[in-house]
CSV table of C-alpha atoms in Angstrom, one decimal:
chain,number,residue,atom,x,y,z
A,22,MET,CA,0.0,0.0,0.0
A,23,SER,CA,1.5,3.3,-1.0
A,24,ALA,CA,1.9,6.3,1.3
A,25,LEU,CA,0.2,8.4,-1.4
A,26,ALA,CA,-2.9,6.2,-1.2
A,27,GLU,CA,-3.1,6.5,2.6
A,28,LYS,CA,-2.6,10.3,2.5
A,29,LEU,CA,-5.4,10.7,-0.1
A,30,ALA,CA,-7.8,8.4,1.8
A,31,LYS,CA,-7.3,10.2,5.1
A,32,ARG,CA,-7.6,13.6,3.5
A,33,LEU,CA,-10.8,12.8,1.7
A,34,ALA,CA,-12.3,11.2,4.8
A,35,GLU,CA,-11.5,14.3,6.8
A,36,LYS,CA,-13.1,16.5,4.1
A,37,ILE,CA,-16.2,14.3,4.0
A,38,ILE,CA,-16.6,14.5,7.8
A,39,GLU,CA,-16.1,18.3,7.9
A,40,ALA,CA,-18.4,19.1,5.1
A,41,PRO,CA,-21.9,20.2,6.4
A,42,ILE,CA,-25.0,18.3,5.4
A,43,ILE,CA,-27.1,20.6,3.1
A,44,ASN,CA,-30.8,19.8,3.3
A,45,ASP,CA,-32.0,21.9,0.4
A,46,PRO,CA,-33.5,20.3,-1.7
A,47,TRP,CA,-32.5,17.0,0.0
A,48,PRO,CA,-29.6,15.9,2.1
A,49,HIS,CA,-26.2,16.1,0.4
A,50,PHE,CA,-22.7,17.4,1.0
A,51,GLN,CA,-20.1,19.1,-1.2
A,52,PHE,CA,-16.6,20.5,-0.9
A,53,ASP,CA,-13.8,21.8,-3.1
A,54,ASN,CA,-10.2,20.7,-3.6
A,55,ALA,CA,-10.7,17.0,-3.3
A,56,PHE,CA,-7.2,16.3,-4.7
A,57,ASN,CA,-4.2,18.4,-4.0
A,58,ASP,CA,-2.7,20.4,-6.9
A,59,ILE,CA,-0.1,17.8,-7.9
A,60,GLU,CA,-2.7,14.9,-7.9
A,61,TYR,CA,-5.3,16.9,-9.8
A,62,ILE,CA,-2.9,18.0,-12.6
A,63,GLN,CA,-1.7,14.4,-12.9
A,64,LEU,CA,-5.2,13.0,-13.1
A,65,ALA,CA,-6.8,15.7,-15.3
A,66,ASN,CA,-4.1,15.0,-17.8
A,67,PHE,CA,-4.3,11.3,-17.5
A,68,LEU,CA,-8.0,10.5,-17.6
A,69,PRO,CA,-8.9,11.7,-21.1
A,70,ALA,CA,-6.3,9.2,-22.6
A,71,TYR,CA,-7.0,6.3,-20.3
A,72,LYS,CA,-8.3,3.2,-22.0
A,73,GLY,CA,-10.1,0.8,-19.8
A,74,THR,CA,-13.1,-1.6,-20.1
A,75,VAL,CA,-16.2,0.4,-21.0
A,76,LEU,CA,-18.7,-1.2,-18.6
A,77,ASN,CA,-21.9,0.1,-20.2
A,78,SER,CA,-20.9,-0.8,-23.8
A,79,PRO,CA,-22.7,-3.4,-26.0
A,80,GLU,CA,-19.4,-5.3,-26.2
A,81,ASN,CA,-19.7,-5.7,-22.4
A,82,GLY,CA,-23.2,-7.1,-22.8
A,83,GLU,CA,-25.0,-3.9,-21.7
A,84,ASP,CA,-27.9,-2.1,-23.4
A,85,ASP,CA,-27.5,1.4,-22.1
A,86,PRO,CA,-29.4,4.0,-24.1
A,87,HIS,CA,-26.9,6.7,-23.0
A,88,TYR,CA,-24.0,4.8,-24.7
A,89,PRO,CA,-21.8,6.0,-26.5
A,90,ALA,CA,-22.5,9.6,-25.4
A,91,SER,CA,-21.9,8.5,-21.9
A,92,GLN,CA,-19.3,5.9,-21.0
A,93,VAL,CA,-18.5,4.3,-17.7
A,94,VAL,CA,-14.8,3.2,-17.7
A,95,ARG,CA,-13.4,0.8,-15.2
A,96,LEU,CA,-10.3,1.9,-13.4
A,97,GLU,CA,-8.0,-1.1,-13.9
A,98,LYS,CA,-4.5,-1.8,-12.7
A,99,ASN,CA,-2.3,1.1,-13.7
A,100,ASN,CA,0.6,2.8,-12.0
A,101,THR,CA,-0.8,6.3,-12.5
A,102,VAL,CA,-4.1,5.7,-10.8
A,103,GLN,CA,-3.4,2.7,-8.6
A,104,PHE,CA,-3.2,5.0,-5.5
A,105,ILE,CA,-6.8,6.1,-6.2
A,106,LYS,CA,-8.1,2.5,-6.4
A,107,ASP,CA,-6.2,1.7,-3.2
A,108,ALA,CA,-7.5,4.7,-1.4
A,109,PHE,CA,-11.1,3.9,-2.1
A,110,HIS,CA,-11.0,0.1,-2.1
A,111,LYS,CA,-8.3,-1.2,0.1
A,112,LEU,CA,-8.3,1.4,2.9
A,113,PRO,CA,-11.3,1.9,5.2
A,114,TYR,CA,-11.1,5.7,5.7
A,115,ILE,CA,-13.4,6.9,2.9
A,116,ARG,CA,-16.1,4.3,3.3
A,117,ASN,CA,-16.1,4.8,7.0
A,118,ALA,CA,-16.4,8.5,6.7
A,119,LEU,CA,-19.3,8.2,4.3
A,120,ALA,CA,-21.0,5.8,6.7
A,121,GLU,CA,-20.6,8.2,9.6
A,122,LYS,CA,-21.8,11.1,7.5
A,123,PHE,CA,-25.2,9.4,7.0
A,124,ASN,CA,-25.5,7.6,10.3
A,125,LEU,CA,-24.8,4.1,8.8
A,126,LYS,CA,-22.9,1.3,10.6
A,127,GLN,CA,-19.3,1.2,9.3
A,128,GLU,CA,-19.3,-2.6,9.6
A,129,SER,CA,-22.3,-2.8,7.3
A,130,TYR,CA,-20.1,-1.9,4.3
A,131,ALA,CA,-20.8,-4.5,1.6
A,132,ASP,CA,-17.3,-5.5,0.4
A,133,GLY,CA,-17.1,-6.1,-3.4
A,134,GLU,CA,-20.4,-4.3,-4.2
A,135,GLY,CA,-19.1,-0.8,-4.8
A,136,ALA,CA,-16.8,0.6,-7.4
A,137,ILE,CA,-14.9,3.7,-8.4
A,138,ASN,CA,-15.1,4.4,-12.2
A,139,ILE,CA,-14.4,7.1,-14.7
A,140,HIS,CA,-17.5,8.7,-16.2
A,141,ARG,CA,-17.1,10.3,-19.6
A,142,ASP,CA,-20.1,12.3,-20.9
A,143,SER,CA,-20.0,13.9,-24.4
A,144,LYS,CA,-22.1,15.9,-26.7
A,145,GLY,CA,-25.7,14.7,-26.9
A,146,PHE,CA,-25.7,13.1,-23.4
A,147,TRP,CA,-28.4,13.9,-20.9
A,148,GLN,CA,-30.0,12.1,-18.0
A,149,ASP,CA,-33.5,12.5,-16.8
A,150,PRO,CA,-34.3,13.0,-13.1
A,151,HIS,CA,-33.6,9.9,-11.1
A,152,THR,CA,-32.8,9.0,-7.5
A,153,ASP,CA,-29.9,6.5,-7.7
A,154,VAL,CA,-31.9,4.2,-5.5
A,155,LYS,CA,-30.7,0.6,-6.3
A,156,ARG,CA,-31.4,-2.7,-4.7
A,157,SER,CA,-33.1,-0.9,-1.8
A,158,ASP,CA,-34.5,-4.1,-0.3
A,159,GLN,CA,-30.9,-5.2,0.7
A,160,TYR,CA,-28.7,-2.1,0.7
A,161,TYR,CA,-28.3,1.6,1.5
A,162,TYR,CA,-26.6,3.1,-1.6
A,163,LEU,CA,-24.2,6.1,-1.6
A,164,THR,CA,-23.0,8.2,-4.5
A,165,PHE,CA,-19.8,10.2,-4.3
A,166,GLN,CA,-18.6,12.1,-7.4
A,167,ILE,CA,-15.5,14.3,-8.1
A,168,TYR,CA,-15.6,16.5,-11.1
A,169,MET,CA,-12.3,16.5,-13.2
A,170,PRO,CA,-12.5,19.2,-15.9
A,171,PRO,CA,-9.3,20.9,-17.2
A,172,THR,CA,-11.0,24.4,-16.7
A,173,ASP,CA,-14.2,25.8,-15.2
A,174,GLU,CA,-15.5,26.9,-18.6
A,175,TYR,CA,-18.3,24.4,-18.7
A,176,LYS,CA,-19.6,24.7,-15.2
A,177,HIS,CA,-23.2,24.9,-16.6
A,178,THR,CA,-23.0,21.2,-17.4
A,179,GLY,CA,-23.1,20.1,-13.8
A,180,ALA,CA,-25.9,18.0,-12.3
A,181,TRP,CA,-29.1,19.6,-11.1
A,182,LEU,CA,-30.7,18.7,-7.8
A,183,CYS,CA,-34.5,18.5,-8.3
A,184,THR,CA,-37.9,18.1,-6.6
A,185,LYS,CA,-41.0,16.7,-8.1
A,186,LYS,CA,-43.7,19.1,-9.3
A,187,GLU,CA,-47.3,18.8,-8.2
A,188,ILE,CA,-49.1,17.0,-11.0
A,189,THR,CA,-51.8,19.1,-12.7
A,190,ASP,CA,-53.9,18.7,-15.8
A,191,GLN,CA,-52.0,21.6,-17.4
A,192,LEU,CA,-48.7,20.0,-16.6
A,193,ILE,CA,-49.8,16.7,-18.1
A,194,ALA,CA,-51.0,18.5,-21.2
A,195,GLU,CA,-47.7,20.3,-21.6
A,196,LYS,CA,-45.8,17.0,-21.2
A,197,LYS,CA,-47.9,15.3,-23.8
A,198,LYS,CA,-47.2,18.1,-26.2
A,199,PHE,CA,-43.5,17.7,-25.8
A,200,GLU,CA,-43.8,13.9,-26.2
A,201,ASP,CA,-45.9,14.3,-29.4
A,202,GLU,CA,-43.2,16.5,-30.8
A,203,ASP,CA,-40.6,13.8,-29.8
A,204,GLN,CA,-38.9,16.2,-27.4
A,205,ILE,CA,-38.3,13.6,-24.7
A,206,TYR,CA,-35.7,15.6,-22.9
A,207,GLU,CA,-38.0,18.5,-22.4
A,208,ALA,CA,-40.9,16.2,-21.4
A,209,LYS,CA,-38.9,14.5,-18.7
A,210,LYS,CA,-37.4,17.8,-17.4
A,211,LEU,CA,-40.8,19.5,-17.2
A,212,MET,CA,-42.0,17.3,-14.4
A,213,TYR,CA,-39.4,18.5,-11.9
A,214,ASN,CA,-38.2,21.7,-10.3
A,215,ASP,CA,-34.5,22.5,-10.8
A,216,ILE,CA,-33.5,23.7,-7.3
A,217,LYS,CA,-29.7,23.7,-7.2
A,218,GLN,CA,-27.0,23.1,-9.7
A,219,MET,CA,-23.7,21.4,-8.7
A,220,PRO,CA,-21.4,23.3,-11.0
A,221,TYR,CA,-19.0,21.3,-13.1
A,222,VAL,CA,-15.8,22.9,-11.9
A,223,LYS,CA,-12.3,21.6,-11.1
A,224,ASN,CA,-11.9,19.4,-8.1
A,225,LYS,CA,-15.5,19.7,-6.9
A,226,ALA,CA,-16.7,16.8,-4.8
A,227,TRP,CA,-20.3,16.0,-3.7
A,228,GLY,CA,-22.2,13.1,-2.4
A,229,PHE,CA,-25.5,11.8,-1.0
A,230,LEU,CA,-27.3,8.8,0.4
A,231,ALA,CA,-29.8,7.7,-2.2
A,232,THR,CA,-33.5,7.9,-1.1
A,233,GLU,CA,-36.8,8.2,-2.9
A,234,ASP,CA,-36.3,12.0,-2.7
A,235,THR,CA,-32.8,12.4,-4.2
A,236,HIS,CA,-33.9,13.4,-7.7
A,237,HIS,CA,-31.1,14.8,-9.8
A,238,ARG,CA,-30.5,15.1,-13.5
A,239,VAL,CA,-27.7,16.0,-16.0
A,240,PRO,CA,-28.6,18.7,-18.5
A,241,MET,CA,-28.2,18.2,-22.3
A,242,MET,CA,-24.6,18.3,-23.3
A,243,GLU,CA,-24.6,20.7,-26.2
A,244,ASN,CA,-20.9,21.6,-26.3
A,245,ASP,CA,-18.4,19.5,-28.2
A,246,ILE,CA,-16.5,18.4,-25.1
A,247,THR,CA,-16.0,15.3,-23.0
A,248,ARG,CA,-16.9,15.7,-19.3
A,249,HIS,CA,-14.8,13.6,-17.0
A,250,SER,CA,-15.5,12.7,-13.4
A,251,LEU,CA,-14.7,10.0,-10.9
A,252,MET,CA,-17.7,8.3,-9.5
A,253,TYR,CA,-17.6,6.2,-6.3
A,254,ARG,CA,-20.7,4.0,-5.7
A,255,ILE,CA,-20.9,2.1,-2.5
A,256,TYR,CA,-23.3,-0.2,-0.7
A,257,TYR,CA,-24.0,-0.8,3.0
A,258,THR,CA,-26.1,-3.7,4.1
A,259,LYS,CA,-29.4,-3.0,5.8
């Protein structure tokens, strides 16, 4: 285990614990400067060229409607990023901090169920409001994301935190009109209130415990760029 991995894991765990829980529109936390300057420059330069298994590709047996505009890339054995894998998977500090943050038992961590992957979103990608709730009969599920852009130019592409609108006849009619015009993106977005945007800026980290209320969405990617982030998904047994 490298000293670099241990330093990173302890630093991120401390930042997770220190970050306040923000309840609007639903409980989440956020903080800046997840990596130090040297780590960030190294990773921001490395991630765009990294070639790993694309987990949501047809070649991997998946039928993801977002592919290829959105790709989930496994972090595999590599000298440049091994310290990240070790920090998240082999050391307990980050997962224990996340458990403490949301009042979960540290020992309930479901070993082998979580993963840290690269997310690459490109022009044409969007994601309708969703909660991230998965396998809720067995697990609590936590999402922790670190944005990895080279600049802050595209901060408007960050995720929106949403709430459901009250259903009215007018709203249903407007939704149907969008659907009839094959504007599915607008139809999906219409049903929710955009409350807060998590700006896509360098080294921004945020996370939440998935519940039936944690609706969030990704706006339409209209710029000819690729949006990189690191996504840590982790399960705790109920």
